[in-house]
DNA sequence: CTCGATGCAAAATTTTTGCAGTCCC
DNA sequence: GGGACTGCAAAAATTTTGCATCGAG
């Protein structure tokens, strides 16, 4: 099943255009990695991405995944989510609107994305005072559900 | 020169008490690591800490530093500052009052600590909605001074 | 055709761990 | 004196890199 519903298909073209505009080549491996990233509905690691990309194109190697990730993040099509583990998470940037904070459940390893529009203002204000220009921001809350059946973790659903 | 001005001396006793209360032993290496941490006025890495601890007690090994860091952070005497590099930073918690955000200059590798008292409320509010209990939080702004002589980086002073 | 892109495996880096010996309590 | 602590070196674990080969344009 080649992922080609209307929206994803369009974004795929955007990716190709981005590659072209940077003088980079459109290879099967890069497309497989892109498709794998957008086929994944949640957060994923480099290793997850490799695994899924290989289901699409068997020839994708780990090195190529690691070489593609900076390209994809630079294009804005995927977002890096570093929650302080020793490996990084990524996620498809399907609706890139406002800044998002993460709430991380340390018990379940789930990551919730939360709109935090005030960060736009906050970062600029704080950086201005130091004479710096904002590049990126992180706002993360690490928390625990403690197995509480009323928590979003237990009621919710998808495993991160 | 054994670092024993009034304040640091007191905190050192606090550290010893903490060790005792946890049934841990007060060893020369642990004290050397503690002193090195409090002798460092800025952010430091595990490797920095090892180096400085060895200036105090030659016998301190890398493994012991890594084994001491969790104890020191758990005691609240030092704080872990993970800015998303592949290694972590730490800093002595000399005045542990309000929550602190970090502004990181990507050009200079400097880290500024900024009071962000509203985070207390923010984290709790967001976690409550999910039914979780806050464990810790991070608020970081990555920015660039671009060499601007008016920026805090260039006027300021200490290198991180 | 040409040069960027890839796969493989070795390397690099930070942190962790097993084990035998050491020293705090 | 007993068991926690330490140093050393090897191991883990993720990401990077060198090099010969492949393939997009």
Short mmCIF file of C-alpha atoms (C1' of nucleotides) in Angstrom, two decimals:
data_model
loop_
_atom_site.label_atom_id
_atom_site.label_comp_id
_atom_site.label_asym_id
_atom_site.label_seq_id
_atom_site.Cartn_x
_atom_site.Cartn_y
_atom_site.Cartn_z
CA UNK A 1 0.00 0.00 0.00
CA UNK A 2 1.75 3.15 -1.20
CA UNK A 3 0.75 6.02 1.02
CA UNK A 4 -0.75 8.43 -1.46
CA UNK A 5 -3.88 9.97 -0.01
CA UNK A 6 -4.39 13.54 -1.16
CA UNK A 7 -2.74 15.34 1.73
CA UNK A 8 0.28 13.08 2.15
CA UNK A 9 0.82 13.03 -1.57
CA UNK A 10 1.00 16.81 -1.65
CA UNK A 11 3.47 16.91 1.18
CA UNK A 12 5.55 14.32 -0.60
CA UNK A 13 5.79 16.68 -3.57
CA UNK A 14 6.82 19.41 -1.15
CA UNK A 15 9.63 17.17 0.01
CA UNK A 16 10.77 16.50 -3.53
CA UNK A 17 10.69 20.20 -4.28
CA UNK A 18 12.70 20.89 -1.17
CA UNK A 19 15.34 18.39 -2.21
CA UNK A 20 15.49 19.86 -5.70
CA UNK A 21 15.75 23.41 -4.37
CA UNK A 22 18.74 22.39 -2.29
CA UNK A 23 20.40 20.60 -5.18
CA UNK A 24 19.90 17.26 -3.43
CA UNK A 25 18.85 14.17 -5.30
CA UNK A 26 15.49 12.45 -5.05
CA UNK A 27 16.41 8.88 -4.24
CA UNK A 28 14.22 5.91 -3.47
CA UNK A 29 15.76 5.65 -0.03
CA UNK A 30 14.96 9.24 0.84
CA UNK A 31 11.39 8.80 -0.33
CA UNK A 32 11.04 5.59 1.64
CA UNK A 33 12.30 7.34 4.75
CA UNK A 34 9.91 10.22 4.15
CA UNK A 35 6.97 7.88 3.67
CA UNK A 36 7.90 5.94 6.78
CA UNK A 37 8.02 9.15 8.79
CA UNK A 38 4.59 10.24 7.58
CA UNK A 39 3.13 6.78 7.94
CA UNK A 40 4.02 6.88 11.61
CA UNK A 41 1.24 8.60 13.52
CA UNK A 42 3.18 9.16 16.70
CA UNK A 43 6.69 9.91 17.91
CA UNK A 44 9.40 7.65 16.59
CA UNK A 45 13.14 7.12 17.00
CA UNK A 46 15.80 6.81 14.32
CA UNK A 47 15.68 3.08 14.82
CA UNK A 48 11.89 2.96 14.43
CA UNK A 49 12.21 4.97 11.27
CA UNK A 50 14.83 2.62 9.86
CA UNK A 51 12.60 -0.34 10.53
CA UNK A 52 9.57 1.23 8.87
CA UNK A 53 11.54 2.59 5.96
CA UNK A 54 12.90 -0.89 5.31
CA UNK A 55 9.36 -2.22 5.07
CA UNK A 56 8.96 0.14 2.13
CA UNK A 57 12.43 -0.17 0.62
CA UNK A 58 14.50 -3.06 1.85
CA UNK A 59 17.75 -1.39 0.83
CA UNK A 60 17.57 1.54 3.27
CA UNK A 61 20.53 1.52 5.61
CA UNK A 62 20.90 2.98 9.06
CA UNK A 63 23.47 5.47 7.84
CA UNK A 64 21.07 6.83 5.26
CA UNK A 65 18.38 7.31 7.87
CA UNK A 66 20.78 9.29 10.02
CA UNK A 67 21.84 11.30 6.99
CA UNK A 68 18.24 11.99 5.99
CA UNK A 69 17.03 13.15 9.39
CA UNK A 70 18.81 16.54 9.33
CA UNK A 71 17.44 17.15 5.84
CA UNK A 72 13.90 16.35 6.93
CA UNK A 73 14.08 18.53 10.00
CA UNK A 74 15.63 21.38 8.06
CA UNK A 75 12.80 21.17 5.58
CA UNK A 76 10.35 21.55 8.45
CA UNK A 77 8.53 18.40 7.39
CA UNK A 78 9.46 16.55 10.51
CA UNK A 79 10.23 17.90 13.95
CA UNK A 80 12.87 16.76 16.41
CA UNK A 81 11.58 16.10 19.91
CA UNK A 82 14.41 15.69 22.38
CA UNK A 83 13.01 14.65 25.73
CA UNK A 84 16.40 14.08 27.31
CA UNK A 85 16.70 10.37 26.74
CA UNK A 86 19.94 9.21 25.17
CA UNK A 87 18.25 8.92 21.79
CA UNK A 88 16.03 11.49 20.11
CA UNK A 89 12.42 11.30 19.00
CA UNK A 90 10.99 12.69 15.79
CA UNK A 91 7.49 13.25 14.52
CA UNK A 92 5.85 14.21 11.24
CA UNK A 93 4.93 17.87 11.29
CA UNK A 94 1.43 17.32 9.99
CA UNK A 95 -0.07 20.54 11.30
CA UNK A 96 2.71 23.01 11.93
CA UNK A 97 0.88 25.90 13.53
CA UNK A 98 1.70 27.01 17.05
CA UNK A 99 4.56 26.11 19.32
CA UNK A 100 4.11 22.83 21.15
CA UNK A 101 5.17 21.75 24.58
CA UNK A 102 5.58 18.13 25.62
CA UNK A 103 4.26 16.37 28.66
CA UNK A 104 6.19 13.17 29.15
CA UNK A 105 4.85 10.38 31.35
CA UNK A 106 7.86 8.76 32.98
CA UNK A 107 5.80 5.73 33.93
CA UNK A 108 4.41 4.99 30.47
CA UNK A 109 6.97 6.64 28.19
CA UNK A 110 4.13 8.48 26.51
CA UNK A 111 4.62 11.92 25.01
CA UNK A 112 1.73 14.37 24.80
CA UNK A 113 1.97 17.40 22.52
CA UNK A 114 0.37 20.52 23.99
CA UNK A 115 -0.20 23.89 22.34
CA UNK A 116 1.76 26.60 24.11
CA UNK A 117 1.22 29.74 22.03
CA UNK A 118 2.61 32.07 24.69
CA UNK A 119 6.07 30.65 24.03
CA UNK A 120 6.36 32.75 20.91
CA UNK A 121 6.26 35.84 23.04
CA UNK A 122 8.24 34.40 25.91
CA UNK A 123 11.25 33.29 23.92
CA UNK A 124 11.51 36.56 22.06
CA UNK A 125 11.21 38.62 25.24
CA UNK A 126 13.84 36.67 27.11
CA UNK A 127 16.27 36.52 24.21
CA UNK A 128 15.84 40.22 23.46
CA UNK A 129 16.99 41.11 26.95
CA UNK A 130 20.26 39.33 26.22
CA UNK A 131 20.58 40.68 22.71
CA UNK A 132 20.06 37.26 21.09
CA UNK A 133 17.82 35.99 18.31
CA UNK A 134 15.65 32.97 19.05
CA UNK A 135 16.44 29.86 17.07
CA UNK A 136 14.26 27.25 18.78
CA UNK A 137 12.61 26.49 22.08
CA UNK A 138 11.71 23.62 24.35
CA UNK A 139 9.07 23.41 27.02
CA UNK A 140 8.71 20.04 28.67
CA UNK A 141 6.95 18.73 31.71
CA UNK A 142 8.01 15.33 32.98
CA UNK A 143 5.33 13.71 35.06
CA UNK A 144 3.97 10.41 36.28
CA UNK A 145 0.57 8.79 36.00
CA UNK A 146 1.40 6.28 38.73
CA UNK A 147 -0.92 3.84 37.04
CA UNK A 148 -3.95 5.98 37.94
CA UNK A 149 -6.84 4.61 35.85
CA UNK A 150 -8.21 8.15 35.53
CA UNK A 151 -5.04 9.49 33.90
CA UNK A 152 -4.84 10.11 30.18
CA UNK A 153 -2.18 7.40 29.98
CA UNK A 154 -4.50 4.68 31.21
CA UNK A 155 -7.69 5.87 29.58
CA UNK A 156 -6.05 7.29 26.47
CA UNK A 157 -4.73 4.84 24.02
CA UNK A 158 -1.74 4.77 21.79
CA UNK A 159 1.60 3.71 23.13
CA UNK A 160 4.40 6.10 22.28
CA UNK B 1 43.41 25.39 49.59
CA UNK B 2 40.48 23.49 51.04
CA UNK B 3 37.32 25.29 50.05
CA UNK B 4 35.80 26.01 53.43
CA UNK B 5 34.33 29.49 53.49
CA UNK B 6 31.30 29.68 55.77
CA UNK B 7 28.57 29.02 53.24
CA UNK B 8 30.24 26.25 51.29
CA UNK B 9 31.32 24.62 54.51
CA UNK B 10 27.73 24.48 55.72
CA UNK B 11 26.54 22.99 52.48
CA UNK B 12 29.28 20.43 52.68
CA UNK B 13 27.90 19.35 56.03
CA UNK B 14 24.49 19.13 54.44
CA UNK B 15 25.96 16.78 51.87
CA UNK B 16 27.52 14.61 54.54
CA UNK B 17 24.23 14.52 56.41
CA UNK B 18 22.43 13.55 53.25
CA UNK B 19 24.83 10.68 52.66
CA UNK B 20 24.45 9.52 56.23
CA UNK B 21 20.66 9.72 56.08
CA UNK B 22 20.68 7.48 53.03
CA UNK B 23 23.06 5.00 54.62
CA UNK B 24 25.76 5.98 52.13
CA UNK B 25 29.38 6.37 53.13
CA UNK B 26 31.30 9.62 53.31
CA UNK B 27 34.35 8.92 51.18
CA UNK B 28 37.20 11.20 50.18
CA UNK B 29 36.24 10.79 46.53
CA UNK B 30 32.66 11.86 47.12
CA UNK B 31 33.81 14.91 49.05
CA UNK B 32 36.32 15.80 46.35
CA UNK B 33 33.58 15.56 43.73
CA UNK B 34 31.28 17.67 45.85
CA UNK B 35 33.96 20.31 46.39
CA UNK B 36 34.78 20.34 42.70
CA UNK B 37 31.12 20.87 41.87
CA UNK B 38 30.81 23.77 44.28
CA UNK B 39 34.15 25.23 43.28
CA UNK B 40 32.87 25.49 39.73
CA UNK B 41 30.96 28.72 39.36
CA UNK B 42 29.30 27.87 36.10
CA UNK B 43 27.84 24.90 34.26
CA UNK B 44 30.09 21.89 33.95
CA UNK B 45 30.08 18.46 32.33
CA UNK B 46 30.87 15.11 33.90
CA UNK B 47 34.29 15.34 32.30
CA UNK B 48 34.92 18.83 33.70
CA UNK B 49 33.90 17.58 37.10
CA UNK B 50 36.27 14.63 36.89
CA UNK B 51 39.13 16.94 35.99
CA UNK B 52 38.47 19.33 38.86
CA UNK B 53 37.82 16.58 41.34
CA UNK B 54 41.16 15.06 40.44
CA UNK B 55 42.89 18.33 41.26
CA UNK B 56 41.56 17.85 44.78
CA UNK B 57 41.94 14.10 45.04
CA UNK B 58 44.08 12.45 42.42
CA UNK B 59 42.46 9.07 42.94
CA UNK B 60 38.98 10.02 41.73
CA UNK B 61 37.97 7.91 38.77
CA UNK B 62 35.51 8.63 35.97
CA UNK B 63 33.24 5.82 37.15
CA UNK B 64 32.97 7.34 40.59
CA UNK B 65 32.03 10.71 39.16
CA UNK B 66 29.26 9.10 37.16
CA UNK B 67 28.14 7.19 40.22
CA UNK B 68 28.18 10.32 42.37
CA UNK B 69 26.19 12.53 40.01
CA UNK B 70 22.82 10.85 40.62
CA UNK B 71 23.41 11.10 44.36
CA UNK B 72 24.22 14.80 44.14
CA UNK B 73 21.23 15.57 41.98
CA UNK B 74 18.94 13.54 44.20
CA UNK B 75 20.16 15.48 47.19
CA UNK B 76 19.21 18.68 45.42
CA UNK B 77 22.71 20.06 45.91
CA UNK B 78 23.44 20.08 42.21
CA UNK B 79 21.06 20.38 39.31
CA UNK B 80 21.14 18.61 35.96
CA UNK B 81 20.87 20.91 32.97
CA UNK B 82 20.26 18.98 29.78
CA UNK B 83 20.40 21.34 26.83
CA UNK B 84 20.11 18.62 24.23
CA UNK B 85 23.78 18.11 23.50
CA UNK B 86 25.00 14.54 23.60
CA UNK B 87 26.46 15.10 27.05
CA UNK B 88 24.74 16.69 30.05
CA UNK B 89 25.61 19.79 32.03
CA UNK B 90 25.38 20.20 35.78
CA UNK B 91 25.59 23.13 38.14
CA UNK B 92 25.82 23.73 41.86
CA UNK B 93 22.43 24.65 43.25
CA UNK B 94 23.73 27.57 45.28
CA UNK B 95 20.41 29.39 45.59
CA UNK B 96 17.62 26.96 44.96
CA UNK B 97 14.57 29.16 44.95
CA UNK B 98 12.36 29.45 41.87
CA UNK B 99 12.28 27.42 38.70
CA UNK B 100 14.90 28.42 36.17
CA UNK B 101 14.79 28.46 32.41
CA UNK B 102 17.88 28.38 30.22
CA UNK B 103 18.79 30.58 27.32
CA UNK B 104 21.50 28.88 25.30
CA UNK B 105 23.63 30.82 22.84
CA UNK B 106 24.41 28.48 19.98
CA UNK B 107 27.22 30.73 18.78
CA UNK B 108 29.07 30.96 22.09
CA UNK B 109 27.91 27.82 23.90
CA UNK B 110 26.95 29.98 26.84
CA UNK B 111 24.06 29.08 29.11
CA UNK B 112 22.09 31.75 30.93
CA UNK B 113 19.85 30.85 33.85
CA UNK B 114 16.62 32.83 33.98
CA UNK B 115 13.96 32.87 36.69
CA UNK B 116 10.67 31.57 35.38
CA UNK B 117 8.36 31.44 38.38
CA UNK B 118 5.23 30.94 36.28
CA UNK B 119 6.42 27.45 35.41
CA UNK B 120 5.33 26.21 38.80
CA UNK B 121 1.78 26.95 37.86
CA UNK B 122 2.11 25.96 34.24
CA UNK B 123 3.43 22.48 34.81
CA UNK B 124 0.86 21.68 37.42
CA UNK B 125 -2.01 22.95 35.29
CA UNK B 126 -0.99 21.02 32.20
CA UNK B 127 -0.21 17.82 34.07
CA UNK B 128 -3.48 18.01 36.02
CA UNK B 129 -5.46 17.99 32.82
CA UNK B 130 -3.88 14.65 31.94
CA UNK B 131 -4.16 13.27 35.44
CA UNK B 132 -0.39 13.25 35.99
CA UNK B 133 1.86 14.51 38.77
CA UNK B 134 4.73 16.80 37.80
CA UNK B 135 8.19 15.42 38.37
CA UNK B 136 10.38 18.04 36.67
CA UNK B 137 10.27 20.63 33.95
CA UNK B 138 12.43 22.18 31.26
CA UNK B 139 12.10 25.52 29.57
CA UNK B 140 14.86 26.36 27.14
CA UNK B 141 15.39 28.98 24.50
CA UNK B 142 18.14 28.34 21.98
CA UNK B 143 19.34 31.54 20.37
CA UNK B 144 22.25 33.21 18.63
CA UNK B 145 24.21 36.33 19.40
CA UNK B 146 25.71 36.38 15.91
CA UNK B 147 28.76 38.08 17.37
CA UNK B 148 26.75 41.22 18.12
CA UNK B 149 28.96 43.30 20.43
CA UNK B 150 25.83 44.53 22.23
CA UNK B 151 24.72 41.03 23.18
CA UNK B 152 25.21 39.69 26.67
CA UNK B 153 27.57 37.09 25.22
CA UNK B 154 30.03 39.64 23.95
CA UNK B 155 29.73 42.17 26.75
CA UNK B 156 29.13 39.62 29.47
CA UNK B 157 32.07 37.62 30.50
CA UNK B 158 32.54 34.09 31.60
CA UNK B 159 32.80 31.34 29.04
CA UNK B 160 30.53 28.40 29.74
"C1'" DC C 1 29.14 10.43 -17.80
"C1'" DT C 2 29.76 12.68 -13.31
"C1'" DC C 3 29.47 13.46 -8.82
"C1'" DG C 4 26.26 13.06 -5.17
"C1'" DA C 5 24.21 9.18 -2.44
"C1'" DT C 6 24.39 4.70 -0.42
"C1'" DG C 7 25.70 0.45 2.35
"C1'" DC C 8 28.77 -1.60 5.23
"C1'" DA C 9 31.53 -1.80 8.98
"C1'" DA C 10 34.62 0.43 11.84
"C1'" DA C 11 35.04 4.46 14.75
"C1'" DA C 12 33.67 7.93 17.96
"C1'" DT C 13 31.49 9.43 22.28
"C1'" DT C 14 29.36 9.47 26.49
"C1'" DT C 15 27.78 6.63 30.16
"C1'" DT C 16 27.34 1.99 32.45
"C1'" DT C 17 28.89 -2.27 34.46
"C1'" DG C 18 31.63 -6.52 36.24
"C1'" DC C 19 35.15 -7.63 39.19
"C1'" DA C 20 38.84 -7.73 42.47
"C1'" DG C 21 40.73 -5.03 45.86
"C1'" DT C 22 40.09 -1.08 49.37
"C1'" DC C 23 38.56 1.42 53.36
"C1'" DC C 24 34.49 3.53 55.89
"C1'" DC C 25 31.72 2.62 59.92
"C1'" DG D 1 35.53 -7.32 60.04
"C1'" DG D 2 31.85 -6.85 56.78
"C1'" DG D 3 29.95 -4.82 53.13
"C1'" DA D 4 29.73 -0.56 50.67
"C1'" DC D 5 32.89 1.97 47.53
"C1'" DT D 6 36.43 2.45 44.16
"C1'" DG D 7 39.40 2.01 39.95
"C1'" DC D 8 40.14 -0.13 35.83
"C1'" DA D 9 38.94 -1.65 31.62
"C1'" DA D 10 35.63 -3.67 28.86
"C1'" DA D 11 30.91 -3.12 27.41
"C1'" DA D 12 26.74 -0.53 25.92
"C1'" DA D 13 24.30 2.23 22.97
"C1'" DT D 14 23.47 5.78 19.73
"C1'" DT D 15 25.31 8.43 16.02
"C1'" DT D 16 29.12 9.50 12.69
"C1'" DT D 17 32.43 8.56 9.12
"C1'" DG D 18 35.70 6.43 5.48
"C1'" DC D 19 35.60 4.10 1.39
"C1'" DA D 20 34.29 1.55 -2.62
"C1'" DT D 21 30.23 1.21 -5.35
"C1'" DC D 22 25.85 2.71 -7.31
"C1'" DG D 23 22.61 5.52 -9.66
"C1'" DA D 24 20.10 10.24 -10.41
"C1'" DG D 25 20.23 13.96 -13.57
#
